Coordinates of N, CA and C and ligand atoms in Angstrom, one line a residue:
M431 N -21.3 -18.9 -18.0 CA -20.9 -19.9 -16.9 C -20.0 -19.2 -15.9
N432 N -20.4 -19.4 -14.6 CA -19.5 -19.0 -13.5 C -19.0 -20.2 -12.8
L433 N -17.7 -20.1 -12.6 CA -17.1 -21.3 -11.8 C -16.1 -20.8 -10.8
V434 N -15.9 -21.7 -9.8 CA -14.9 -21.5 -8.8 C -13.8 -22.5 -8.9
L435 N -12.5 -22.1 -8.8 CA -11.4 -23.1 -8.7 C -11.0 -23.1 -7.3
L436 N -11.2 -24.3 -6.7 CA -10.9 -24.5 -5.2 C -9.8 -25.4 -5.1
G437 N -8.8 -25.0 -4.2 CA -7.7 -25.9 -4.0 C -6.7 -25.2 -3.1
P438 N -5.8 -26.0 -2.5 CA -4.7 -25.4 -1.7 C -3.8 -24.5 -2.4
P439 N -3.0 -23.7 -1.7 CA -2.0 -22.8 -2.3 C -1.0 -23.7 -3.1
G440 N -0.8 -23.3 -4.4 CA 0.1 -24.0 -5.2 C -0.6 -25.2 -6.0
A441 N -1.9 -25.3 -5.9 CA -2.6 -26.4 -6.6 C -2.6 -26.3 -8.1
G442 N -2.4 -25.0 -8.6 CA -2.5 -24.8 -10.0 C -3.7 -24.0 -10.4
K443 N -4.4 -23.3 -9.4 CA -5.6 -22.5 -9.7 C -5.3 -21.4 -10.7
G444 N -4.3 -20.6 -10.4 CA -4.0 -19.5 -11.2 C -3.6 -19.9 -12.6
T445 N -2.8 -21.0 -12.7 CA -2.4 -21.5 -14.0 C -3.6 -21.9 -14.9
Q446 N -4.5 -22.7 -14.3 CA -5.7 -23.2 -15.0 C -6.7 -22.0 -15.3
A447 N -6.8 -21.1 -14.3 CA -7.7 -20.0 -14.5 C -7.3 -19.2 -15.8
K448 N -6.0 -19.0 -15.9 CA -5.5 -18.2 -17.1 C -5.8 -19.0 -18.4
L449 N -5.6 -20.3 -18.4 CA -5.9 -21.1 -19.6 C -7.4 -21.1 -19.9
L450 N -8.3 -21.1 -18.9 CA -9.7 -21.1 -19.1 C -10.1 -19.7 -19.6
E451 N -9.5 -18.7 -19.1 CA -9.8 -17.3 -19.6 C -9.6 -17.2 -21.1
D452 N -8.5 -17.8 -21.6 CA -8.1 -17.8 -23.0 C -9.1 -18.6 -23.8
S453 N -9.3 -19.9 -23.3 CA -10.1 -20.8 -24.1 C -11.6 -20.6 -24.1
R454 N -12.1 -19.9 -23.0 CA -13.6 -19.8 -22.9 C -14.1 -18.4 -22.8
S455 N -13.2 -17.4 -23.0 CA -13.6 -16.0 -22.9 C -14.4 -15.7 -21.6
L456 N -13.8 -16.2 -20.6 CA -14.4 -15.9 -19.2 C -13.4 -14.9 -18.6
V457 N -13.9 -14.2 -17.6 CA -13.0 -13.3 -16.9 C -12.5 -13.9 -15.5
K458 N -11.2 -13.9 -15.3 CA -10.6 -14.4 -14.1 C -10.6 -13.4 -13.0
L459 N -11.2 -13.7 -11.9 CA -11.1 -12.8 -10.7 C -10.3 -13.5 -9.6
S460 N -9.1 -13.0 -9.3 CA -8.3 -13.6 -8.3 C -8.1 -12.6 -7.1
T461 N -8.6 -13.0 -6.0 CA -8.5 -12.1 -4.8 C -7.1 -11.9 -4.4
G462 N -6.3 -13.0 -4.6 CA -4.8 -12.9 -4.2 C -4.2 -11.8 -5.1
D463 N -4.4 -11.8 -6.4 CA -3.9 -10.8 -7.3 C -4.4 -9.4 -6.9
M464 N -5.7 -9.3 -6.6 CA -6.3 -8.0 -6.3 C -5.6 -7.4 -5.0
L465 N -5.5 -8.3 -4.0 CA -4.9 -7.9 -2.7 C -3.4 -7.5 -2.9
R466 N -2.7 -8.3 -3.7 CA -1.3 -7.9 -3.9 C -1.2 -6.5 -4.6
A467 N -2.1 -6.3 -5.5 CA -2.1 -5.0 -6.2 C -2.4 -3.9 -5.2
A468 N -3.3 -4.1 -4.3 CA -3.7 -3.1 -3.3 C -2.5 -2.9 -2.4
V469 N -1.7 -3.9 -2.0 CA -0.5 -3.8 -1.2 C 0.5 -2.9 -1.9
A470 N 0.7 -3.3 -3.2 CA 1.7 -2.5 -4.0 C 1.4 -1.1 -4.2
A471 N 0.1 -0.8 -4.3 CA -0.4 0.6 -4.5 C -0.5 1.4 -3.2
G472 N -0.4 0.7 -2.1 CA -0.4 1.3 -0.8 C -1.8 1.9 -0.4
T473 N -2.8 1.3 -0.9 CA -4.2 1.7 -0.6 C -4.5 1.3 0.9
E474 N -5.7 1.8 1.4 CA -6.1 1.5 2.7 C -6.3 0.0 2.9
L475 N -6.9 -0.6 1.9 CA -7.0 -2.1 1.9 C -5.7 -2.8 1.9
G476 N -4.7 -2.3 1.1 CA -3.4 -2.9 1.1 C -2.7 -2.8 2.5
R477 N -2.9 -1.7 3.1 CA -2.3 -1.5 4.5 C -2.9 -2.5 5.5
K478 N -4.2 -2.7 5.3 CA -4.9 -3.7 6.3 C -4.5 -5.1 6.0
A479 N -4.3 -5.4 4.7 CA -4.1 -6.8 4.3 C -2.6 -7.3 4.3
G480 N -1.7 -6.3 4.1 CA -0.3 -6.7 3.9 C 0.3 -7.6 4.9
D481 N 0.2 -7.2 6.2 CA 0.8 -8.0 7.3 C 0.2 -9.4 7.4
I482 N -1.1 -9.4 7.2 CA -1.9 -10.7 7.3 C -1.4 -11.6 6.3
M483 N -1.2 -11.1 5.0 CA -0.7 -12.0 3.9 C 0.7 -12.5 4.2
E484 N 1.5 -11.6 4.7 CA 2.9 -12.0 5.0 C 3.0 -13.2 6.0
R485 N 2.0 -13.2 6.9 CA 1.9 -14.3 7.9 C 1.3 -15.6 7.3
G486 N 0.6 -15.5 6.1 CA 0.0 -16.6 5.5 C -1.4 -16.9 6.1
E487 N -2.0 -15.8 6.7 CA -3.3 -16.0 7.3 C -4.3 -15.4 6.3
L488 N -5.6 -15.6 6.6 CA -6.7 -15.1 5.7 C -7.0 -13.6 6.1
V489 N -7.2 -12.8 5.1 CA -7.7 -11.4 5.2 C -9.2 -11.5 5.6
P490 N -9.6 -10.6 6.5 CA -11.0 -10.6 6.9 C -12.1 -10.7 5.8
D491 N -13.1 -11.5 6.0 CA -14.1 -11.8 5.0 C -14.7 -10.5 4.4
D492 N -15.1 -9.5 5.3 CA -15.8 -8.4 4.7 C -14.9 -7.6 3.7
L493 N -13.6 -7.6 3.9 CA -12.8 -6.9 2.9 C -12.8 -7.6 1.5
V494 N -12.6 -8.9 1.6 CA -12.5 -9.6 0.3 C -13.9 -9.7 -0.4
I495 N -14.9 -9.8 0.4 CA -16.3 -9.9 -0.2 C -16.6 -8.5 -0.9
K496 N -16.2 -7.4 -0.3 CA -16.4 -6.1 -0.9 C -15.6 -6.0 -2.2
L497 N -14.4 -6.5 -2.2 CA -13.5 -6.5 -3.4 C -14.2 -7.3 -4.6
I498 N -14.6 -8.4 -4.3 CA -15.3 -9.3 -5.3 C -16.5 -8.7 -5.8
A499 N -17.4 -8.1 -4.9 CA -18.6 -7.5 -5.4 C -18.4 -6.4 -6.3
E500 N -17.4 -5.6 -6.0 CA -17.0 -4.4 -6.9 C -16.6 -4.9 -8.2
R501 N -15.8 -5.9 -8.3 CA -15.3 -6.4 -9.6 C -16.4 -7.0 -10.4
I502 N -17.3 -7.8 -9.8 CA -18.4 -8.4 -10.5 C -19.3 -7.3 -11.1
D503 N -19.5 -6.3 -10.3 CA -20.3 -5.2 -10.8 C -19.6 -4.4 -12.0
A504 N -18.3 -4.2 -11.8 CA -17.6 -3.5 -12.9 C -17.6 -4.2 -14.2
K505 N -17.7 -5.6 -14.2 CA -17.6 -6.4 -15.4 C -19.0 -7.1 -15.6
G506 N -20.0 -6.5 -15.3 CA -21.4 -7.1 -15.4 C -21.7 -7.8 -16.7
G507 N -21.2 -7.2 -17.8 CA -21.6 -7.7 -19.1 C -20.9 -9.0 -19.6
V508 N -20.0 -9.5 -18.9 CA -19.2 -10.6 -19.5 C -19.9 -11.9 -19.4
K509 N -19.4 -12.9 -20.2 CA -20.0 -14.2 -20.3 C -20.0 -15.0 -19.0
G510 N -19.0 -14.7 -18.2 CA -18.9 -15.4 -16.9 C -17.6 -15.2 -16.2
F511 N -17.5 -15.7 -15.0 CA -16.4 -15.4 -14.1 C -15.7 -16.8 -13.7
I512 N -14.4 -16.7 -13.7 CA -13.6 -17.8 -13.0 C -13.1 -17.2 -11.7
L513 N -13.6 -17.7 -10.6 CA -13.1 -17.2 -9.3 C -11.9 -18.1 -8.9
D514 N -10.8 -17.4 -8.7 CA -9.5 -18.1 -8.3 C -9.1 -17.6 -6.9
G515 N -9.2 -18.4 -5.9 CA -8.8 -18.0 -4.6 C -10.0 -17.4 -3.8
F516 N -11.1 -17.4 -4.3 CA -12.3 -16.9 -3.6 C -13.5 -17.8 -4.0
P517 N -14.4 -18.2 -3.1 CA -14.4 -18.0 -1.7 C -13.4 -18.9 -0.9
R518 N -13.0 -18.5 0.3 CA -12.0 -19.3 1.1 C -12.6 -19.6 2.5
T519 N -13.8 -19.1 2.8 CA -14.4 -19.5 4.0 C -15.9 -19.7 3.7
I520 N -16.6 -20.4 4.7 CA -18.0 -20.6 4.5 C -18.7 -19.2 4.4
A521 N -18.3 -18.2 5.2 CA -19.0 -16.9 5.2 C -18.8 -16.3 3.8
Q522 N -17.7 -16.5 3.2 CA -17.4 -15.9 1.8 C -18.3 -16.7 0.8
A523 N -18.5 -18.0 1.0 CA -19.3 -18.8 0.1 C -20.8 -18.3 0.2
E524 N -21.2 -18.1 1.4 CA -22.6 -17.7 1.6 C -22.8 -16.3 1.0
A525 N -21.8 -15.4 1.2 CA -21.9 -14.1 0.6 C -21.9 -14.1 -0.9
L526 N -21.1 -15.0 -1.5 CA -21.1 -15.1 -3.0 C -22.5 -15.6 -3.5
D527 N -23.1 -16.6 -2.8 CA -24.4 -17.1 -3.2 C -25.4 -15.9 -3.2
R528 N -25.4 -15.1 -2.2 CA -26.3 -14.0 -2.1 C -26.0 -13.0 -3.2
L529 N -24.8 -12.7 -3.3 CA -24.3 -11.7 -4.3 C -24.8 -12.0 -5.7
L530 N -24.6 -13.3 -6.1 CA -24.9 -13.8 -7.4 C -26.4 -13.7 -7.6
K531 N -27.1 -14.2 -6.6 CA -28.6 -14.3 -6.7 C -29.2 -12.9 -6.9
E532 N -28.7 -11.9 -6.1 CA -29.2 -10.5 -6.3 C -29.0 -10.0 -7.7
R533 N -28.0 -10.5 -8.4 CA -27.6 -10.1 -9.7 C -28.2 -11.0 -10.8
H534 N -29.1 -11.9 -10.4 CA -29.7 -12.9 -11.3 C -28.6 -13.7 -12.0
K535 N -27.6 -14.1 -11.3 CA -26.6 -15.0 -11.8 C -26.5 -16.2 -10.9
R536 N -25.8 -17.2 -11.4 CA -25.6 -18.4 -10.5 C -24.2 -19.0 -10.7
L537 N -23.8 -19.8 -9.7 CA -22.6 -20.5 -9.7 C -22.8 -21.8 -10.4
D538 N -22.1 -22.2 -11.5 CA -22.4 -23.4 -12.2 C -21.6 -24.6 -11.7
R539 N -20.3 -24.4 -11.5 CA -19.4 -25.5 -11.1 C -18.4 -25.0 -10.1
V540 N -18.0 -26.0 -9.3 CA -16.8 -25.8 -8.4 C -15.8 -26.9 -8.7
I541 N -14.7 -26.5 -9.2 CA -13.6 -27.5 -9.6 C -12.7 -27.6 -8.4
V542 N -12.6 -28.8 -7.8 CA -11.7 -29.0 -6.7 C -10.4 -29.6 -7.2
M543 N -9.3 -28.9 -7.0 CA -8.0 -29.4 -7.5 C -7.3 -30.1 -6.3
E544 N -7.1 -31.4 -6.5 CA -6.5 -32.2 -5.4 C -5.0 -32.4 -5.6
V545 N -4.2 -31.9 -4.6 CA -2.7 -32.1 -4.7 C -2.2 -32.3 -3.3
D546 N -1.2 -33.3 -3.2 CA -0.6 -33.6 -1.9 C 0.1 -32.4 -1.3
D547 N 0.2 -32.3 0.0 CA 0.9 -31.2 0.7 C 2.3 -31.1 0.3
D548 N 3.0 -32.2 0.2 CA 4.5 -32.2 -0.1 C 4.7 -31.6 -1.5
A549 N 3.9 -32.0 -2.5 CA 4.0 -31.5 -3.8 C 3.7 -30.0 -3.9
L550 N 2.8 -29.5 -3.0 CA 2.5 -28.1 -3.0 C 3.7 -27.2 -2.5
V551 N 4.4 -27.7 -1.5 CA 5.5 -27.0 -1.1 C 6.5 -26.9 -2.2
E552 N 6.7 -27.9 -3.0 CA 7.7 -27.9 -4.1 C 7.2 -27.0 -5.2
R553 N 5.9 -27.0 -5.4 CA 5.4 -26.1 -6.5 C 5.6 -24.6 -6.1
I554 N 5.3 -24.3 -4.8 CA 5.4 -22.9 -4.4 C 6.8 -22.5 -4.3
A555 N 7.7 -23.4 -3.9 CA 9.2 -23.0 -3.9 C 9.7 -22.6 -5.2
G556 N 9.2 -23.2 -6.3 CA 9.7 -23.0 -7.6 C 8.9 -22.0 -8.4
R557 N 7.9 -21.4 -7.8 CA 7.0 -20.5 -8.6 C 7.6 -19.1 -8.8
F558 N 7.5 -18.6 -10.0 CA 7.8 -17.2 -10.3 C 6.8 -16.7 -11.4
A559 N 6.8 -15.4 -11.7 CA 5.9 -14.8 -12.7 C 6.5 -13.7 -13.4
C560 N 6.0 -13.4 -14.6 CA 6.4 -12.3 -15.4 C 6.0 -11.0 -14.7
A561 N 7.0 -10.1 -14.5 CA 6.7 -8.8 -13.8 C 5.7 -7.9 -14.7
D562 N 5.7 -8.1 -16.0 CA 4.9 -7.3 -16.8 C 3.5 -7.8 -17.0
C563 N 3.3 -9.1 -17.4 CA 1.9 -9.6 -17.7 C 1.4 -10.5 -16.6
G564 N 2.3 -11.0 -15.7 CA 1.8 -11.9 -14.6 C 1.8 -13.3 -15.0
E565 N 2.2 -13.7 -16.2 CA 2.2 -15.1 -16.6 C 3.0 -15.9 -15.6
G566 N 2.4 -17.1 -15.2 CA 3.1 -17.8 -14.1 C 4.0 -18.9 -14.7
Y567 N 5.1 -19.1 -14.0 CA 6.2 -20.1 -14.4 C 6.6 -20.9 -13.2
H568 N 7.4 -22.0 -13.5 CA 8.0 -22.8 -12.4 C 9.4 -23.2 -12.8
D569 N 10.3 -23.2 -11.8 CA 11.7 -23.6 -12.1 C 11.8 -24.9 -12.8
L570 N 11.0 -25.9 -12.4 CA 11.1 -27.2 -13.0 C 10.0 -27.6 -14.0
Y571 N 8.8 -27.1 -13.7 CA 7.6 -27.6 -14.5 C 7.2 -26.7 -15.6
K572 N 7.6 -25.4 -15.6 CA 7.1 -24.5 -16.7 C 8.1 -23.4 -16.8
M573 N 9.2 -23.6 -17.5 CA 10.2 -22.6 -17.7 C 9.8 -21.8 -19.0
P574 N 10.1 -20.5 -19.1 CA 9.9 -19.9 -20.4 C 10.6 -20.6 -21.6
K575 N 10.0 -20.6 -22.8 CA 10.5 -21.4 -23.9 C 11.9 -20.8 -24.3
V576 N 12.0 -19.5 -24.3 CA 13.4 -18.9 -24.5 C 13.8 -18.4 -23.1
P577 N 14.9 -18.9 -22.6 CA 15.3 -18.6 -21.2 C 15.3 -17.1 -21.0
G578 N 14.7 -16.6 -19.9 CA 14.7 -15.2 -19.5 C 13.8 -14.3 -20.3
V579 N 12.9 -14.9 -21.1 CA 12.0 -14.1 -21.9 C 10.6 -14.7 -21.7
C580 N 9.6 -13.8 -21.3 CA 8.2 -14.3 -21.1 C 7.6 -14.8 -22.4
D581 N 7.0 -16.0 -22.4 CA 6.3 -16.5 -23.6 C 5.2 -15.6 -24.0
R582 N 4.5 -15.0 -23.1 CA 3.3 -14.3 -23.4 C 3.6 -12.9 -23.9
C583 N 4.5 -12.2 -23.3 CA 4.6 -10.8 -23.6 C 6.0 -10.3 -24.0
G584 N 7.0 -11.3 -23.9 CA 8.3 -10.9 -24.3 C 9.1 -10.2 -23.2
G585 N 8.4 -10.0 -22.0 CA 9.1 -9.3 -20.9 C 10.3 -10.1 -20.4
T586 N 11.2 -9.3 -19.8 CA 12.4 -10.0 -19.3 C 12.6 -9.9 -17.8
Q587 N 11.6 -9.3 -17.1 CA 11.7 -9.2 -15.6 C 10.8 -10.2 -15.0
F588 N 11.3 -10.9 -14.0 CA 10.4 -11.9 -13.3 C 10.4 -11.6 -11.8
V589 N 9.3 -12.0 -11.2 CA 9.2 -11.8 -9.7 C 8.8 -13.0 -9.0
R590 N 9.2 -13.1 -7.7 CA 8.7 -14.2 -6.8 C 7.9 -13.5 -5.7
R591 N 6.9 -14.2 -5.2 CA 6.1 -13.7 -4.1 C 6.8 -13.8 -2.8
R592 N 6.6 -12.7 -2.0 CA 7.2 -12.7 -0.7 C 6.7 -13.8 0.3
D593 N 5.4 -14.2 0.0 CA 4.9 -15.3 0.9 C 5.1 -16.7 0.4
D594 N 5.9 -16.8 -0.7 CA 6.2 -18.1 -1.2 C 7.5 -18.7 -0.6
N595 N 7.6 -18.8 0.7 CA 8.7 -19.4 1.4 C 8.1 -20.5 2.3
E596 N 8.9 -21.5 2.7 CA 8.4 -22.7 3.3 C 7.6 -22.4 4.6
A597 N 8.1 -21.5 5.4 CA 7.4 -21.2 6.7 C 6.0 -20.7 6.5
V598 N 5.9 -19.7 5.6 CA 4.6 -19.1 5.3 C 3.7 -20.1 4.6
V599 N 4.3 -20.9 3.7 CA 3.5 -21.9 3.0 C 2.8 -22.8 4.0
R600 N 3.5 -23.3 5.0 CA 3.0 -24.2 6.0 C 1.8 -23.5 6.7
S601 N 1.9 -22.2 7.0 CA 0.8 -21.5 7.6 C -0.4 -21.3 6.6
R602 N -0.1 -21.1 5.4 CA -1.2 -21.0 4.4 C -1.9 -22.4 4.2
L603 N -1.1 -23.5 4.3 CA -1.7 -24.8 4.2 C -2.6 -25.1 5.4
K604 N -2.2 -24.6 6.5 CA -3.0 -24.8 7.7 C -4.3 -24.0 7.6
A605 N -4.2 -22.8 7.1 CA -5.5 -22.0 6.9 C -6.4 -22.7 5.9
Y606 N -5.8 -23.3 4.8 CA -6.6 -24.0 3.8 C -7.3 -25.2 4.5
H607 N -6.6 -26.0 5.2 CA -7.3 -27.2 5.7 C -8.4 -26.8 6.8
A608 N -8.1 -25.8 7.6 CA -9.0 -25.4 8.6 C -10.2 -24.6 8.1
Q609 N -10.0 -23.7 7.2 CA -11.0 -22.7 6.8 C -11.6 -22.9 5.5
T610 N -10.8 -23.5 4.5 CA -11.3 -23.5 3.1 C -11.8 -24.9 2.8
E611 N -11.2 -25.9 3.3 CA -11.6 -27.3 2.9 C -13.1 -27.6 3.2
P612 N -13.7 -27.0 4.3 CA -15.1 -27.2 4.5 C -16.0 -26.8 3.4
L613 N -15.5 -26.0 2.5 CA -16.3 -25.5 1.3 C -16.6 -26.7 0.4
I614 N -15.8 -27.7 0.4 CA -16.0 -28.9 -0.5 C -17.3 -29.5 -0.1
D615 N -17.6 -29.7 1.2 CA -18.9 -30.2 1.6 C -20.1 -29.2 1.3
Y616 N -19.8 -28.0 1.5 CA -20.8 -26.9 1.3 C -21.3 -27.0 -0.2
Y617 N -20.3 -27.1 -1.1 CA -20.7 -27.1 -2.5 C -21.1 -28.5 -3.0
T618 N -20.7 -29.6 -2.3 CA -21.1 -30.9 -2.7 C -22.6 -31.0 -2.4
R619 N -23.1 -30.4 -1.3 CA -24.5 -30.4 -1.0 C -25.3 -29.6 -2.1
Q620 N -24.7 -28.7 -2.8 CA -25.3 -28.0 -3.9 C -25.2 -28.7 -5.2
G621 N -24.5 -29.9 -5.2 CA -24.3 -30.7 -6.4 C -23.4 -30.0 -7.4
K622 N -22.5 -29.1 -7.0 CA -21.7 -28.4 -8.0 C -20.2 -28.9 -8.1
V623 N -19.8 -29.8 -7.2 CA -18.4 -30.1 -7.2 C -18.0 -31.1 -8.2
R624 N -16.9 -30.9 -8.9 CA -16.2 -31.9 -9.7 C -14.7 -31.9 -9.3
A625 N -14.2 -33.0 -8.9 CA -12.8 -33.1 -8.4 C -11.9 -33.4 -9.6
V626 N -10.7 -32.8 -9.7 CA -9.7 -33.2 -10.7 C -8.4 -33.5 -10.0
D627 N -7.6 -34.4 -10.6 CA -6.3 -34.8 -10.1 C -5.3 -33.7 -10.4
G628 N -5.0 -32.9 -9.4 CA -4.1 -31.8 -9.7 C -2.7 -32.2 -9.7
M629 N -2.4 -33.5 -9.4 CA -1.0 -33.9 -9.5 C -0.5 -34.2 -10.9
A630 N -1.4 -34.3 -11.8 CA -1.1 -34.5 -13.2 C -0.4 -33.3 -13.8
D631 N 0.2 -33.4 -15.1 CA 0.8 -32.2 -15.6 C -0.2 -31.2 -16.1
I632 N 0.3 -30.0 -16.4 CA -0.6 -28.9 -16.6 C -1.6 -29.2 -17.7
A633 N -1.2 -29.8 -18.8 CA -2.1 -30.0 -20.0 C -3.1 -31.1 -19.6
T634 N -2.7 -32.1 -18.8 CA -3.7 -33.1 -18.5 C -4.7 -32.5 -17.5
V635 N -4.3 -31.7 -16.6 CA -5.3 -31.1 -15.7 C -6.3 -30.2 -16.5
Q636 N -5.7 -29.5 -17.5 CA -6.6 -28.7 -18.3 C -7.7 -29.5 -19.0
E637 N -7.3 -30.7 -19.5 CA -8.3 -31.6 -20.2 C -9.3 -32.0 -19.2
E638 N -8.9 -32.4 -18.0 CA -9.8 -32.9 -17.0 C -10.8 -31.8 -16.6
I639 N -10.3 -30.6 -16.5 CA -11.3 -29.5 -16.2 C -12.2 -29.3 -17.3
D640 N -11.8 -29.3 -18.6 CA -12.6 -29.2 -19.7 C -13.8 -30.2 -19.7
Q641 N -13.4 -31.5 -19.3 CA -14.4 -32.5 -19.2 C -15.4 -32.2 -18.1
A642 N -14.9 -31.7 -17.0 CA -15.7 -31.5 -15.8 C -16.7 -30.3 -16.1
L643 N -16.4 -29.5 -17.1 CA -17.3 -28.4 -17.5 C -18.3 -28.7 -18.6
E644 N -18.0 -29.8 -19.3 CA -18.9 -30.2 -20.4 C -20.4 -30.1 -20.0
S645 N -20.7 -30.7 -18.9 CA -22.1 -30.8 -18.5 C -22.7 -29.6 -17.8
A646 N -21.8 -28.5 -17.8 CA -22.3 -27.3 -17.1 C -22.9 -26.3 -18.1
G647 N -23.1 -26.7 -19.3 CA -23.7 -25.8 -20.3 C -22.8 -24.7 -20.7
A648 N -21.5 -25.1 -20.9 CA -20.5 -24.1 -21.3 C -20.7 -23.5 -22.7
Ligands
ADP1817 P1 -2.2 -21.5 -7.2 O1 -2.8 -20.4 -8.0 O2 -3.2 -22.6 -6.9 O3 -1.5 -21.1 -6.0 P2 -0.3 -21.8 -9.4 O4 -1.2 -21.9 -10.6 O5 0.4 -20.5 -9.2 O6 -1.1 -22.2 -8.1 O7 0.8 -22.9 -9.5 C1 1.8 -23.0 -8.6 C2 3.2 -23.3 -9.3 O8 3.1 -24.7 -9.8 C3 3.5 -22.4 -10.4 O9 4.9 -22.2 -10.5 C4 3.0 -23.2 -11.7 O10 3.8 -22.9 -12.8 C5 3.2 -24.7 -11.2 N1 2.2 -25.6 -11.7 C6 0.9 -25.3 -11.9 N2 0.2 -26.4 -12.3 C7 1.1 -27.4 -12.3 C8 1.1 -28.8 -12.6 N3 -0.1 -29.4 -13.0 N4 2.2 -29.5 -12.6 C9 3.4 -29.0 -12.2 N5 3.5 -27.7 -11.9 C10 2.4 -26.9 -11.9
ADP1818 P1 -2.4 -19.1 -3.1 O1 -1.4 -19.2 -4.1 O2 -2.0 -19.5 -1.7 O3 -3.7 -19.8 -3.4 P2 -3.5 -16.4 -3.3 O4 -2.7 -15.5 -4.2 O5 -4.8 -16.9 -3.7 O6 -2.5 -17.6 -2.9 O7 -3.6 -15.6 -1.9 C1 -2.5 -15.0 -1.2 C2 -2.9 -14.5 0.1 O8 -3.9 -13.5 0.0 C3 -3.5 -15.5 1.1 O9 -2.6 -16.2 1.8 C4 -4.4 -14.6 1.9 O10 -3.6 -13.9 2.9 C5 -4.9 -13.6 1.0 N1 -6.2 -13.9 0.3 C6 -6.4 -14.2 -1.0 N2 -7.7 -14.5 -1.3 C7 -8.3 -14.4 0.0 C8 -9.6 -14.7 0.4 N3 -10.6 -15.1 -0.5 N4 -9.9 -14.5 1.7 C9 -9.0 -14.2 2.6 N5 -7.7 -14.0 2.3 C10 -7.4 -14.1 1.0
ZN1819 ZN1 4.9 -11.5 -19.6

């Protein structure tokens, strides 16, 4: 089963993608994570993408499409993919359709996570992650069980994203509404969309997504 998690920045895509990866043995592909890794490694892609990401704008389609195609090919044998943060434009969605078709694969479901803009700003302001394993946390909604120690790997270093500040979040939200939201119509026409209430707590959202995937032949 291949699925897309679609939603604004801070909606909970990364959190739910990680839970699905564990519960369904699917592979999570996050273009945001890949791009941040490229920036940290100082590759040519990282140099092209870094400034754009700091402004909260979208990286050019051809760059992210190439990145996703490479990862899909590198992991060809897996049960399926959870795409987190891709596609984000109609051109990316069309490229994904072509890419999957050429590889005799298909997209089964698009989960749309609905969250109000005000809640998103609060979620992003409180977001941090384990520096070692990437496990995501929140100052109010998901603190490590033992303070200062990662639940998943025992790591004690945590990081916050440079683009997780209010000014850049506003620009990321603008990009979402202008460039990404039209994908909901695109995929509704393909009959693939299931909307979930992303305002609920993490466990409730997880249950709703599970139900939305029932009929997708998981
Ligand atoms: P996205 O990948 O969509 O940008 P994240 O999964 O990183 O979003 O979630 C953003 C922040 O909100 C993180 O700090 C995460 O721990 C927290 N979070 C995720 N889902 C929920 C939820 N349902 N309720 C409250 N906080 C949440
Ligand atoms: P969010 O938590 O906002 O959903 P991501 O980690 O998915 O953030 O993305 C962070 C940044 O990386 C985006 O603001 C954008 O600059 C870039 N990016 C990630 N995925 C894409 C994509 N599919 N197309 C274009 N830019 C992307
Ligand atoms: Zn960790």
